[in-house]
């Protein structure tokens, strides 16, 4: 009796001890990142705060500088260099050198790097969002959802599951290799190149960087010429965190420039990831009371949206609801597009064929499930779908038939918040997957390994009849062996096994030397 009691007390003490340990916060160093030059001091009269008038046409695509400005106000923010192909190759080589050291780090060390970043992000949410908001014109709440929450979710997923998906995975070895153990190993590829879009400048840099570094790679990220100012600040956060764990700072490089810069990266990295994510120009509460909808990042974009809507109206469509701009200065109107709901559309209209990427909602009627699937499927794109219905299983049935990369049932883009899931589309909406176990493993050299299971007792032996010089009945032996291993009926397999054994015992009497 006393024995059981002491065992119970011990177990209880163990549980309490574990609980107390769980209460102790992990020791994570804080990092400092200089933000003095990116803070908005609100002083519009400052010398370098003039209104930026971007040149129109092809001229902006070339040159040695990327000009940065706030799309919502056209306030000038400064410029960053446009790297040449040679400069890009130099950066890739620097990262390659640093990666050799990083590849040897443990998952424990990599998790500490993630925790340092997480701590900084949580403490500086407002700063990160404000910088993203100024550079892209999105609202603070949009930035919080799309930049901060997604990134924290990703870090949390890597902390809790990253190692599980990257450690060697044992697989079945089949019938002919029963004596072997078979596994898949995930090794770093080397230098990952990422070309990322402007819509979520923080998350689009952090997302590929986190996956690449956690899997032991280095990364060079080419950021968009439309969100370079914020990207250069976010890069400093990564550098500080690398320094804090004593990792080589060259492990991550953020490069700026235009198309040629990106092309040079594609040709020199070991693998290239293209990143975009859904949605911009959504409605939301204002940043510092200035706007009540997000500005569109690219100044020609509102003209493109207007073109799509006009084309649809010319072909018989009708606007049923449209938002208004509210109190925005005349100079900035160019940067906004009012939320627009449009009906009587069909697939003869450009609006239904091209990617609008703006706050336009075209509505079509349908009368059967087949029809709605056919309509949704009739597109060059296939990133994701959202199906809404009062009957959840009905919505699920339709979602499973639409040809695309992800589906949200009775929700919008919720799949992206589950960072354990892969992200990517079909048709013109991309190739490959990032995010989730699939995306993490895509940063790896996937290596198949077999070794003896009961070493040194059982090794692969080549049966006598098929050893050189092969026996006369070698093929007969193979035939029986195949049936013994893979036959569908257990009786046929046993019969074949008997033949196999017979050939093995007979082999002394018939050998190939008779053929001479
Ligand atoms: C921004 O995007 C537009 C449209 O894609 C492009 O024409 C322009 O060159 C980009 N860069 C800058 C700095 O505006
Ligand atoms: C699209 O709608 C217009 C106007 O309602 C109609 O004239 C045209 O035939 C339709 N095209 C298709 C492909 O349905
Ligand atoms: C959907 O589109 C894909 C590819 O374009 C095609 O293979 C498939 O048959 C289509 N399905 C339906 C129901 O239209
Ligand atoms: C919901 O949808 C499923 C699948 O389409 C259907 O079998 C079921 O009868 C529907 N339930 C109701 C209550 O309509
Ligand atoms: C086959 O030959 C080897 C020697 O060459 C002998 O040791 C063995 O017993 C033989 N087996 C049979 C089944 O005759
Ligand atoms: C093969 O047959 C020859 C005679 O035909 C014999 O001398 C030789 O020992 C045999 N080899 C084996 C491995 O049994």
PDB file of C-alpha atoms in Angstrom, residues 24 28 36 63 108 113 137 191 256 270 299-300 366-367 400 468 503:
ATOM      1  CA  UNK A  24       9.037  30.029 -16.592  1.00  0.00           C
ATOM      2  CA  UNK A  28      15.141  35.112 -25.284  1.00  0.00           C
ATOM      3  CA  UNK A  36      15.030  56.698 -36.325  1.00  0.00           C
ATOM      4  CA  UNK A  63      17.937  53.138 -64.254  1.00  0.00           C
ATOM      5  CA  UNK A 108      17.441  24.192 -31.194  1.00  0.00           C
ATOM      6  CA  UNK A 113      16.562  32.669 -33.815  1.00  0.00           C
ATOM      7  CA  UNK A 137      -1.069  52.361 -48.747  1.00  0.00           C
ATOM      8  CA  UNK A 191      21.031  29.448 -51.393  1.00  0.00           C
ATOM      9  CA  UNK A 256      16.578  45.908 -54.616  1.00  0.00           C
ATOM     10  CA  UNK A 270      19.852  26.976 -56.136  1.00  0.00           C
ATOM     11  CA  UNK A 299      -0.485  54.488 -59.608  1.00  0.00           C
ATOM     12  CA  UNK A 300      -1.431  53.071 -63.014  1.00  0.00           C
ATOM     13  CA  UNK A 366     -26.254  30.303 -61.793  1.00  0.00           C
ATOM     14  CA  UNK A 367     -28.992  27.703 -61.675  1.00  0.00           C
ATOM     15  CA  UNK A 400     -13.923  19.986 -54.179  1.00  0.00           C
ATOM     16  CA  UNK A 468      27.133 -14.926 -63.198  1.00  0.00           C
ATOM     17  CA  UNK A 503      15.416 -24.359 -58.157  1.00  0.00           C
TER      18      UNK A 503
END
